[in-house]
Coordinates of C-alpha atoms in Angstrom, one line a residue:
X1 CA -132.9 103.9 -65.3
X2 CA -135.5 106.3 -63.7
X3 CA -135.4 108.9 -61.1
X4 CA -138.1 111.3 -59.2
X5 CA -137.8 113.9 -57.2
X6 CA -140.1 113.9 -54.1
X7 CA -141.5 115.9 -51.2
X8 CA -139.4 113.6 -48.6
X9 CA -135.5 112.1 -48.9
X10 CA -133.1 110.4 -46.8
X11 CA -129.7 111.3 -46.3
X12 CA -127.0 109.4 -44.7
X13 CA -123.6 109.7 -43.4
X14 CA -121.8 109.9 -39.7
X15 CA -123.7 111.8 -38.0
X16 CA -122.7 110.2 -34.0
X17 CA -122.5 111.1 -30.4
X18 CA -118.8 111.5 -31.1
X19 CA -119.1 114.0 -33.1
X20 CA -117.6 116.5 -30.7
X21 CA -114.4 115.1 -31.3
X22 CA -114.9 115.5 -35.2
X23 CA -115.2 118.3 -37.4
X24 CA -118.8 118.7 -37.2
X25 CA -121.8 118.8 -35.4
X26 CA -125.6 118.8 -36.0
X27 CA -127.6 116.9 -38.8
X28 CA -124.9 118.3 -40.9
X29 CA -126.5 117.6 -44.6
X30 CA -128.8 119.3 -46.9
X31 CA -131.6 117.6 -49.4
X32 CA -134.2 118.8 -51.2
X33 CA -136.0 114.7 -52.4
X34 CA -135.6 111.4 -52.4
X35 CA -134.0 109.7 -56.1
X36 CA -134.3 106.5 -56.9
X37 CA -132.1 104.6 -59.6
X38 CA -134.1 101.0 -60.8
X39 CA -132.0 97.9 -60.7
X40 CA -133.4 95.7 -63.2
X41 CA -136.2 96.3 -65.6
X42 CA -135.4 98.9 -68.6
X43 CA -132.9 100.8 -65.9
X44 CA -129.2 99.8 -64.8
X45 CA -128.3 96.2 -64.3
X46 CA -126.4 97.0 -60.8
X47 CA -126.5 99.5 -58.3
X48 CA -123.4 100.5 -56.0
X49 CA -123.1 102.6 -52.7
X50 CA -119.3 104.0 -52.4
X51 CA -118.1 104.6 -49.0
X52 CA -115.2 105.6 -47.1
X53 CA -115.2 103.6 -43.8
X54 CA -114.4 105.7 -40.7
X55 CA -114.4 102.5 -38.4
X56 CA -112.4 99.6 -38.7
X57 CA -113.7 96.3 -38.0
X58 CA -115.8 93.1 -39.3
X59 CA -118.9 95.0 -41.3
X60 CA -121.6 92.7 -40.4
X61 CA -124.8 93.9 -42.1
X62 CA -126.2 97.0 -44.1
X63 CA -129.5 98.8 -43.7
X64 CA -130.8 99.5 -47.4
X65 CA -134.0 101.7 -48.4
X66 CA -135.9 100.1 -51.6
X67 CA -139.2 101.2 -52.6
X68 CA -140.9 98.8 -54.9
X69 CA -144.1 100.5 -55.6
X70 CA -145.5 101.3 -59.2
X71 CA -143.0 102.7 -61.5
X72 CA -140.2 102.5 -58.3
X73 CA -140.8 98.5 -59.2
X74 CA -142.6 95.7 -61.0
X75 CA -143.7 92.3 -60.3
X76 CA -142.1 90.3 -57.6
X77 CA -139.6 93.0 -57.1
X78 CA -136.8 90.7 -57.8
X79 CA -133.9 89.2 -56.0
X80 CA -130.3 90.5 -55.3
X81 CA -127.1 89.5 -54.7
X82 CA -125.3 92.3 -52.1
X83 CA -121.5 92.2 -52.7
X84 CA -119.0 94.2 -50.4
X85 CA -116.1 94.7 -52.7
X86 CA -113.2 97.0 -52.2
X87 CA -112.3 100.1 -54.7
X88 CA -110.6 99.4 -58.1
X89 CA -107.8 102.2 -56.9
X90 CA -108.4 103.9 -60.0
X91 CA -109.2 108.2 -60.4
X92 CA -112.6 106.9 -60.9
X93 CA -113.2 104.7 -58.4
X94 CA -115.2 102.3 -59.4
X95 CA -115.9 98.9 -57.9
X96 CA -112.8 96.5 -58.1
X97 CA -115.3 93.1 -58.6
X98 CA -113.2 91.5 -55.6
X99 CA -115.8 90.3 -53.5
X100 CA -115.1 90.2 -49.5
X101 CA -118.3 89.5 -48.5
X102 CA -121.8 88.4 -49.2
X103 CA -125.2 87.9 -48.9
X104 CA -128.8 87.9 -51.2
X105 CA -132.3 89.9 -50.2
X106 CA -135.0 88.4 -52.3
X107 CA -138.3 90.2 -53.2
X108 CA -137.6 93.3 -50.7
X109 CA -141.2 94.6 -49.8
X110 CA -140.0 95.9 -46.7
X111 CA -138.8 99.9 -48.0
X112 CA -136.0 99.8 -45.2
X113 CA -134.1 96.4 -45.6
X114 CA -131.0 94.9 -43.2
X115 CA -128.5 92.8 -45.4
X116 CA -126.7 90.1 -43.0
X117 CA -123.3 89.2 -44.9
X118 CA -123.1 85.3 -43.4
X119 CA -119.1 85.8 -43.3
X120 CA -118.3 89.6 -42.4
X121 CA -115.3 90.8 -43.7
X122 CA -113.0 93.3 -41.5
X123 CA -112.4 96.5 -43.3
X124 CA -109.9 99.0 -42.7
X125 CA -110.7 102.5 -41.1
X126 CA -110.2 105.6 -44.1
X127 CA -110.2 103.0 -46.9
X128 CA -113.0 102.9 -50.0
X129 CA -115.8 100.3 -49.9
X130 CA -118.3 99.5 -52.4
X131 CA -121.8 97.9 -51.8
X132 CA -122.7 96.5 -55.0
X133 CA -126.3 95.5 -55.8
X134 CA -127.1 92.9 -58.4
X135 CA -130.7 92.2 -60.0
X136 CA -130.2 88.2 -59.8
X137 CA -133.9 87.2 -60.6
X138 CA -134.1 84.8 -63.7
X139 CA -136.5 87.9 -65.2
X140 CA -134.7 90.9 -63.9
X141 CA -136.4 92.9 -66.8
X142 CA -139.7 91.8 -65.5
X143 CA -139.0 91.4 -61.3
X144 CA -137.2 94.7 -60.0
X145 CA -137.2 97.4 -57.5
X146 CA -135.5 100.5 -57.3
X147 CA -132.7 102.0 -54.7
X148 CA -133.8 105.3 -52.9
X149 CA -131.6 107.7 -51.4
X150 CA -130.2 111.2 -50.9
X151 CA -130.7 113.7 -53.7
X152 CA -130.1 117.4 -53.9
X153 CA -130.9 120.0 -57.1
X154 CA -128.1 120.8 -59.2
X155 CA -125.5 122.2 -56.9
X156 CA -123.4 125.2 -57.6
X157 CA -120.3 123.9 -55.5
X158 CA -118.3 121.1 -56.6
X159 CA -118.8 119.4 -53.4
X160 CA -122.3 117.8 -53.1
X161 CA -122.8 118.2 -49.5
X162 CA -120.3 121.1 -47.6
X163 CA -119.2 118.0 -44.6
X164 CA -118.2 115.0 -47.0
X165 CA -115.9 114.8 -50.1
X166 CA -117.9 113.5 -53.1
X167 CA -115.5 110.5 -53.1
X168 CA -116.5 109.4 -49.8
X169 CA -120.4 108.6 -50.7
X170 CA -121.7 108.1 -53.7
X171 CA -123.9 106.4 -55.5
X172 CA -123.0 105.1 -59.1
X173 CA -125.0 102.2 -61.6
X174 CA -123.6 100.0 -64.2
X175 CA -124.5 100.9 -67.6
X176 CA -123.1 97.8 -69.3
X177 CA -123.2 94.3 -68.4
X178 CA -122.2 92.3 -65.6
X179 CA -119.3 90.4 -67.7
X180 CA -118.7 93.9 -69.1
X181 CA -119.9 96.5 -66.7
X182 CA -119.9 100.4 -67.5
X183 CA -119.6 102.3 -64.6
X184 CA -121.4 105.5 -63.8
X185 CA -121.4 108.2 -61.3
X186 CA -124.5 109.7 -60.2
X187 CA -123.9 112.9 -59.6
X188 CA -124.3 116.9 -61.6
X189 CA -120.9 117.1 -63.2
X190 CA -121.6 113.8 -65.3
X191 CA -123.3 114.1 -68.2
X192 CA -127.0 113.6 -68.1
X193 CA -127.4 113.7 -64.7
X194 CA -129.9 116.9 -62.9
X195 CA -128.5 116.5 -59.4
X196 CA -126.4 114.9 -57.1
X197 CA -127.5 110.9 -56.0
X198 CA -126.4 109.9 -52.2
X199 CA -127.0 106.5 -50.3
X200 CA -129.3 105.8 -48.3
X201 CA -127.3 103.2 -46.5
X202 CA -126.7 102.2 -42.8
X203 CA -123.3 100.3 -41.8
X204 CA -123.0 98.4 -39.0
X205 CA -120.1 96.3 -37.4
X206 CA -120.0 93.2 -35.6
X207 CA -118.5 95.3 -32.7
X208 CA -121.8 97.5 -32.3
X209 CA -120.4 100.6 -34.0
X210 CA -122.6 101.7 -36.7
X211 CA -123.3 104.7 -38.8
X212 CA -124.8 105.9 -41.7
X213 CA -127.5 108.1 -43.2
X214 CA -130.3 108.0 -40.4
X215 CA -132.6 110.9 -42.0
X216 CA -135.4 109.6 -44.2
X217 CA -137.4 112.0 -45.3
X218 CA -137.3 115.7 -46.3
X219 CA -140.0 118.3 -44.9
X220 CA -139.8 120.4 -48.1
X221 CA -142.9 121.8 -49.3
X222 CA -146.1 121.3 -47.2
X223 CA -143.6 121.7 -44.1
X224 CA -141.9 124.8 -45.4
X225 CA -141.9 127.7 -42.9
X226 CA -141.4 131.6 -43.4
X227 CA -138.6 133.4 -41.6
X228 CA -139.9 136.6 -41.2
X229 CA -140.8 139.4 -38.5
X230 CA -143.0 137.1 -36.0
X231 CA -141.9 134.4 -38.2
X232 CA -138.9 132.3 -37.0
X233 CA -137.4 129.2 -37.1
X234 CA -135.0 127.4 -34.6
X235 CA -133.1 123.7 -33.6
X236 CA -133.4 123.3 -29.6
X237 CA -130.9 121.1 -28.4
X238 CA -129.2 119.3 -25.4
X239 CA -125.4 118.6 -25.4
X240 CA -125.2 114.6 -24.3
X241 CA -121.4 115.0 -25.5
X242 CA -118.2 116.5 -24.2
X243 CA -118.0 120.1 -24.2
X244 CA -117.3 121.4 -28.0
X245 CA -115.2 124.6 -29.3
X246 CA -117.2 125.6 -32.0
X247 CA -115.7 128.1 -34.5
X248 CA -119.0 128.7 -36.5
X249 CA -122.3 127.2 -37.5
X250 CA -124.1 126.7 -41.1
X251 CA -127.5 126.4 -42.0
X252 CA -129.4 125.8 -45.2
X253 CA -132.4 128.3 -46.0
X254 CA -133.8 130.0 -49.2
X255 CA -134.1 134.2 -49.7
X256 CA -137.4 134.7 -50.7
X257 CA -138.0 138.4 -51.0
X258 CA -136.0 141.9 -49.7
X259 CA -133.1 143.4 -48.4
X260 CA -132.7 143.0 -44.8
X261 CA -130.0 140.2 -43.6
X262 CA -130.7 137.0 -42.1
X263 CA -129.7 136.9 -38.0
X264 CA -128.4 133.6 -37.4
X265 CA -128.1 133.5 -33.2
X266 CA -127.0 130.7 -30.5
X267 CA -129.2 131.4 -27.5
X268 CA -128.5 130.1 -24.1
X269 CA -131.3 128.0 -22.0
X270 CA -132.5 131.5 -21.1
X271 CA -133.1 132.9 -24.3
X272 CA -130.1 135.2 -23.9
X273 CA -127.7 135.4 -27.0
X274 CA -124.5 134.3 -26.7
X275 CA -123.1 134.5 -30.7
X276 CA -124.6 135.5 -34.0
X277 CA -124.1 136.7 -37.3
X278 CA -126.5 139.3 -39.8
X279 CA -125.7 137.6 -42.8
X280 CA -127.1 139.6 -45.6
X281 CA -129.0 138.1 -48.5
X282 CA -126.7 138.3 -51.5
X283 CA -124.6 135.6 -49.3
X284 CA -127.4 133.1 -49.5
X285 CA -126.7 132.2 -53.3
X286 CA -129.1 129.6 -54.6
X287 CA -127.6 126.1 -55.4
X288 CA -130.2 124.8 -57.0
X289 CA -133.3 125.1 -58.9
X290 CA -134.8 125.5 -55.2
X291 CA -133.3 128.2 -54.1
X292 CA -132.0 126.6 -50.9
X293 CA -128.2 127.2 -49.5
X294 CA -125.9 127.4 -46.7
X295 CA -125.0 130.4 -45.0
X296 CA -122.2 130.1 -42.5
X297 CA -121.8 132.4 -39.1
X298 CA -118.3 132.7 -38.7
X299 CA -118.1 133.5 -34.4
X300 CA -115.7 136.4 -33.2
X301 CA -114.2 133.6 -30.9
X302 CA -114.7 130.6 -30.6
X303 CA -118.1 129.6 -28.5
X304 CA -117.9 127.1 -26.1
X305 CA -120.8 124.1 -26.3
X306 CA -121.1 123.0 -22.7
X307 CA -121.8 118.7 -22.3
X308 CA -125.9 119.3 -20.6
X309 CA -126.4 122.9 -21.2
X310 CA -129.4 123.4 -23.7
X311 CA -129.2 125.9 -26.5
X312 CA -130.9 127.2 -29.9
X313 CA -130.3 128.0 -33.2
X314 CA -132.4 131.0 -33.9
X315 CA -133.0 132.0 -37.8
X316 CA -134.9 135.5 -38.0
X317 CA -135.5 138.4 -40.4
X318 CA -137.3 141.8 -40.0
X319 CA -141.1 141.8 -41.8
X320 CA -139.5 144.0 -44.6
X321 CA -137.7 140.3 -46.1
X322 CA -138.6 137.0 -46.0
X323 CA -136.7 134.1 -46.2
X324 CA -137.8 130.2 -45.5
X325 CA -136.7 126.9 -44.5
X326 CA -137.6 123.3 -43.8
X327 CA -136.0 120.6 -41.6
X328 CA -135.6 116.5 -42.6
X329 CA -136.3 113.7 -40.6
X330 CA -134.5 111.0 -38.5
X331 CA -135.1 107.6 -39.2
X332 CA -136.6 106.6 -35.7
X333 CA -139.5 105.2 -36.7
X334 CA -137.5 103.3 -38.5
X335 CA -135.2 101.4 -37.0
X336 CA -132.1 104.0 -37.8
X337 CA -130.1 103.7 -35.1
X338 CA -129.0 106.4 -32.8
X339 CA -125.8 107.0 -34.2
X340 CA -127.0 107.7 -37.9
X341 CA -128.7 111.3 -36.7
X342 CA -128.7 114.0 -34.7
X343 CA -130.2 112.8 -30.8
X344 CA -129.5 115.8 -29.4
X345 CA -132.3 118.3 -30.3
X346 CA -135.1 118.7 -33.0
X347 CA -136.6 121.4 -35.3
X348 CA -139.1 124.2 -34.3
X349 CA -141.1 127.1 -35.1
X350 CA -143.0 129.8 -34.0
X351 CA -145.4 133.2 -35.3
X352 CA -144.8 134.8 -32.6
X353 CA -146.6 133.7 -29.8
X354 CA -144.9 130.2 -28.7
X355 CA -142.3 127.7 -29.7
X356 CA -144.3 124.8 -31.8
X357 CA -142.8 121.8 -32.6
X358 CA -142.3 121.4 -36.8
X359 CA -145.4 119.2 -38.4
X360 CA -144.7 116.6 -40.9
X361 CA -145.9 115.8 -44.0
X362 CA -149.2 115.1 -42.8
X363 CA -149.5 117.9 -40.5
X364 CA -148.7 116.2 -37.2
X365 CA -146.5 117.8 -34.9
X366 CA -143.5 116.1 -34.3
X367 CA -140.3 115.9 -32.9
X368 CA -138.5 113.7 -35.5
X369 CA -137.3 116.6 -37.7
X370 CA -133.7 119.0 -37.7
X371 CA -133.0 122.0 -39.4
X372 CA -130.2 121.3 -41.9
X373 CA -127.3 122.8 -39.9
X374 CA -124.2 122.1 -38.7
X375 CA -121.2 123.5 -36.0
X376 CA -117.8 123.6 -37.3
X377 CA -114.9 123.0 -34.6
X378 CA -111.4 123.0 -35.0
X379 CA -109.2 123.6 -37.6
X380 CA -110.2 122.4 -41.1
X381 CA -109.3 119.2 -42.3
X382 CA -106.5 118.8 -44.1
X383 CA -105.4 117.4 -47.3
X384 CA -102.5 114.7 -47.2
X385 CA -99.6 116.8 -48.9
X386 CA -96.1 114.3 -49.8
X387 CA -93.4 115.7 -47.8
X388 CA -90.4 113.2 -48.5
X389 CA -91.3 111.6 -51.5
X390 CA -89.6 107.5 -51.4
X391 CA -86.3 107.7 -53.1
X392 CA -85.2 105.5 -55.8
X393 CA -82.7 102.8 -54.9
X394 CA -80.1 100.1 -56.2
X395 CA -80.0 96.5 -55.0
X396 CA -78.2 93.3 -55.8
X397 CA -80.4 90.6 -57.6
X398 CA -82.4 88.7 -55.1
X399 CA -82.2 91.2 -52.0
X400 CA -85.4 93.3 -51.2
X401 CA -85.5 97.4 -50.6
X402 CA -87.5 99.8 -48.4
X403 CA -89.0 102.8 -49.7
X404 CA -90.3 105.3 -47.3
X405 CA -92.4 108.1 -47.6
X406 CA -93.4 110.8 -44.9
X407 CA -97.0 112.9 -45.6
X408 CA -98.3 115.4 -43.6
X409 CA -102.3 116.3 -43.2
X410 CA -105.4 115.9 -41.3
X411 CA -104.8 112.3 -39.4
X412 CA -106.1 109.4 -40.1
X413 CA -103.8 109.0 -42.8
X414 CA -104.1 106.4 -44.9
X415 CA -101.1 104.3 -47.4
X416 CA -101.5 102.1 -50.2
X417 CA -98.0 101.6 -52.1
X418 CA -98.3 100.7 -55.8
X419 CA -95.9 98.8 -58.3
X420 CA -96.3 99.4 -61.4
X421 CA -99.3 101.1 -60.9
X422 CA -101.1 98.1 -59.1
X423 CA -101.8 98.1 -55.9
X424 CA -100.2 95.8 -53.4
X425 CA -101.9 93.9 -51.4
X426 CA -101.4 94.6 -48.0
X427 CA -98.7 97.6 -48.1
X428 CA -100.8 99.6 -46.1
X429 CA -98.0 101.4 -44.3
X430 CA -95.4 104.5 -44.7
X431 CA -92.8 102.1 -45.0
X432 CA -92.9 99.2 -47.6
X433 CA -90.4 96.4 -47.7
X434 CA -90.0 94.1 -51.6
X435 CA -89.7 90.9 -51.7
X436 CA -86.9 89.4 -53.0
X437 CA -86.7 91.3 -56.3
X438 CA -84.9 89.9 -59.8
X439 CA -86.2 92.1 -61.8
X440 CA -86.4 96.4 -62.2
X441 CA -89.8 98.1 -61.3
X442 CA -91.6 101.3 -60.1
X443 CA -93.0 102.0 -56.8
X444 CA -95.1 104.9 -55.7
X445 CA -97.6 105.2 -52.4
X446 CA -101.2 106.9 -52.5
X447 CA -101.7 109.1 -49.3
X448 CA -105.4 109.2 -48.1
X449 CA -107.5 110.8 -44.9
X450 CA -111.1 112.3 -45.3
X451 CA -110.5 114.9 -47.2
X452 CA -108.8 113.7 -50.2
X453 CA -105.3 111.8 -51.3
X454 CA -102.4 112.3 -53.1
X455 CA -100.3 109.6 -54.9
X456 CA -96.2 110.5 -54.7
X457 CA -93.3 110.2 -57.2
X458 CA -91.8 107.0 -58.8
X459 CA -89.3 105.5 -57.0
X460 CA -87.3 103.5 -59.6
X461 CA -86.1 100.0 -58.4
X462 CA -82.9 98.6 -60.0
X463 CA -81.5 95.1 -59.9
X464 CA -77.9 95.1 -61.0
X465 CA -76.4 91.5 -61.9
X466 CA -73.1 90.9 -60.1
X467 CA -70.4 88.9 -62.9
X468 CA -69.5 85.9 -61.6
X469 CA -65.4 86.4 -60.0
X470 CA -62.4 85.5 -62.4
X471 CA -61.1 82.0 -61.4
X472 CA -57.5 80.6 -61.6
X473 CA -56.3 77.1 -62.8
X474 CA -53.3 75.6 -63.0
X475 CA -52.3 72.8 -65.8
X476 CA -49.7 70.2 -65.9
X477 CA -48.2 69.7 -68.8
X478 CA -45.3 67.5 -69.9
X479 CA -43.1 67.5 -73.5
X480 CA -42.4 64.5 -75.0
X481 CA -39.5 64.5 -77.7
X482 CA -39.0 61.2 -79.7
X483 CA -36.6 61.9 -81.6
X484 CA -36.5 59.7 -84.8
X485 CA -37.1 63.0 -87.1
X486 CA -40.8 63.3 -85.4
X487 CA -42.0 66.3 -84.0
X488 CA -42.1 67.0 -80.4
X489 CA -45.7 66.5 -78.6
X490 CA -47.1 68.8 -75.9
X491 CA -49.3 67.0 -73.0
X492 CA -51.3 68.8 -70.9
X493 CA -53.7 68.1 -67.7
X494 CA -56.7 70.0 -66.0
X495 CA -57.3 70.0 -62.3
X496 CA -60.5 68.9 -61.2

């Protein structure tokens, strides 16, 4: 296995027009490189992408980033078998090896590769997913490239990104074999691991829905601007949604040097200032050997984003402190699609004289970059919480029984009973009808929505065995005395 850190990254997750009616709004994610794990050669033997799907629907391809280059990869790059397979269901979810769909990429060259699955399977909407890459070359030792994706320095929060559980997306590589696989997640709280590894990874459905990580490369260190006096930093951007409430906004930065707060404004078209925060520099707690973090502007009330108006996010400081920041890049170039970023504005700076848009790696102005920032509207999200657990229950051999459950929390909910443990296929619901059942058993239900899940109490299942009903018969019976000194003889006969 190897990893790098870089000047540029890619991040991915839903970042879509419909984001107004979601919990967030704006690029939403932080990164400070790209990481690659190698599939094949000296390194892991598979790769795997964890997801929670937030569509249902027939998932007809994915949009993968290799790099193959010189120490990324190594002769032909190899050939791979892509497996959708659904979650094992365990605390760890791993991979289950239950293949739904799937399809092979041989020798990608091509950095950003679509997977076609030949037979797309239809996934449910909150469930776990797992896109499961397998070295198949006859030399995998010899013929490999390397998956590239999201990474972040060593994070202080136990969250790797503030808008997405860890569970959701991750990335994870088996350790073992493929008869015996080891499975390990990529991320700072396991052991050897400097960081926190997220796909780079593009879904999209038969239907047209797609979404994904559309950034692909992080503006970090050539690209990096100072917020201070003359010195400012700011997203322009154009509502194309419905109008949003939004409650407060985040952005990631770094304190270089002083006292004085950061001002964190929303400006109108006009320039006027309609909400802000001085957040002062102790907030800005560095997460990583970077020094980057999120601060968060928490509005008096709640500011209304109006669907066409144009607005800013303004970053300043007085010339007593300075502070910086740099924005990452969407994927247009690239084929990302429109869903997978943040349409609506872009990234720009200025030393005091005008508004310049933010030059890439290379120097070039462009448009293609966004701070890392995010609104926050609504309430927020809810874990599921077991309000009536399923009771236990006595039936008569060979009937069924319904267990219920009722959960409260952020909807979509999602249900997966479990006997024994195992999941059942298919008991998807609140309510969960046996079959016919001859034998005792447990039965619990795991509770799921973006946030997190919760697994309820055992409900005991009993069988009871009915004794069969007393029966009466009657006999006929007839004495038959001889006489003669010999003994009497009794003669008896059963009813049929």
């Amino acid at each position: 296995m190897f990893h790098r850190t870089m000047l540029c990254a890619l991040l991915l997750i839903a970042v879509t027009r419909g984001v107004h009616a979601q919990q967030y709004y704006g690029s939403k994610w932080g990164a400070d490189g790209l990481a690659n794990t190698v599939v094949g050669g000296s390194g892991a033997v598979q790769g795997d992408y964890r997801f929670r799907s937030t569509h249902a629907g027939k998932l007809q391809d994915v949009r993968t980033f290799f790099i193959c280059a010189t120490g990324y990869g190594a002769g032909t790059g190899g050939s791979y078998r892509v497996d959708l397979e659904t979650d094992d269901g365990s605390t760890n979810h791993f991979p289950s090896g239950a293949v739904l769909a799937t399809t092979t990429e041989k020798n990608p060259k091509g950095l950003f590769v679509t997977e076609t699955f030949a037979s797309p399977a239809t996934i449910a909407q909150g469930q776990l997913y797992h896109v499961v890459y397998t070295n198949i070359d006859p030399s995998p030792r010899v013929n490999y490239c390397s998956l590239d994706m999201l990474y972040w320095q060593s994070p202080a929060s136990a969250e790797a990104q503030p808008t997405i559980a860890n569970t959701d997306w991750a990335h994870l590589y088996n350790e073992g074999t493929i008869s015996a696989p080891v499975w390990h997640w990529r991320n700072q709280a396991s052991s050897g691991d400097d960081g926190n590894f997220m796909p780079t990874l593009q879904l999209d459905y038969s239907d047209g829905t797609s979404y994904g990580n559309g950034y692909m490369e992080v503006w970090i260190e050539t690209s990096r601007k100072t917020i201070s006096g003359s010195n400012a930093a700011r997203e322009t951007f154009t509502v194309s949604g419905p109008t949003m409430m939004a409650q407060s906004v985040t952005v990631r930065l770094k304190h270089e040097s002083g006292t004085d707060p950061v001002t964190v404004a929303v400006l109108n078209g006009a320039g006027a200032s309609l909400a802000g925060c001085a957040e002062p520099h102790t907030a800005i707690i560095p997460s990583g050997t970077g020094g980057d973090n999120w601060v968060t502007c928490q509005f008096a009330s709640p500011l209304a984003l109006s669907s066409g108006s144009t607005y800013a996010l303004q970053v300043a400081a007085p010339s007593t402190s300075a502070y910086s920041i740099f924005p990452i890049r969407k994927g247009v170039s690239y084929n990302y699609g429109p869903s997978t970023f943040f349409t609506d504005g872009h990234a720009q700076y200025t030393t005091g004289s005008s508004w310049l848009d933010w030059p890439s790696e290379t120097g070039e102005a462009s448009t293609q970059g966004d701070l890392q920032f995010f609104f926050t509207s609504g309430a927020p999200s809810i874990g599921p919480t077991i309000a009536t657990q399923p009771a236990s229950t006595t039936i008569s051999f060979g009937q069924t029984a319904t267990f219920n459950v009722a959960a409260t929390g952020t909807a979509p909910l999602s249900y997966q009973w479990l006997q024994n443990g195992v999941a059942i296929s298919g008991a998807t619901s609140a309510t969960y009808t046996t079959p016919a059942m001859t034998t005792g058993s447990s039965f619990a239900v795991k509770v799921s929505n973006a946030t997190g899940s919760v697994t309820s109490e055992q409900a005991a299942l009993s069988v009871m065995i009915t004794a069969p009903a007393a029966r009466t018969f009657t006999f006929t019976c007839s004495i038959n005395d001889p006489e003669n000194g010999y003994a009497p003889t009794l003669s008896c006969t059963q009813p049929r």
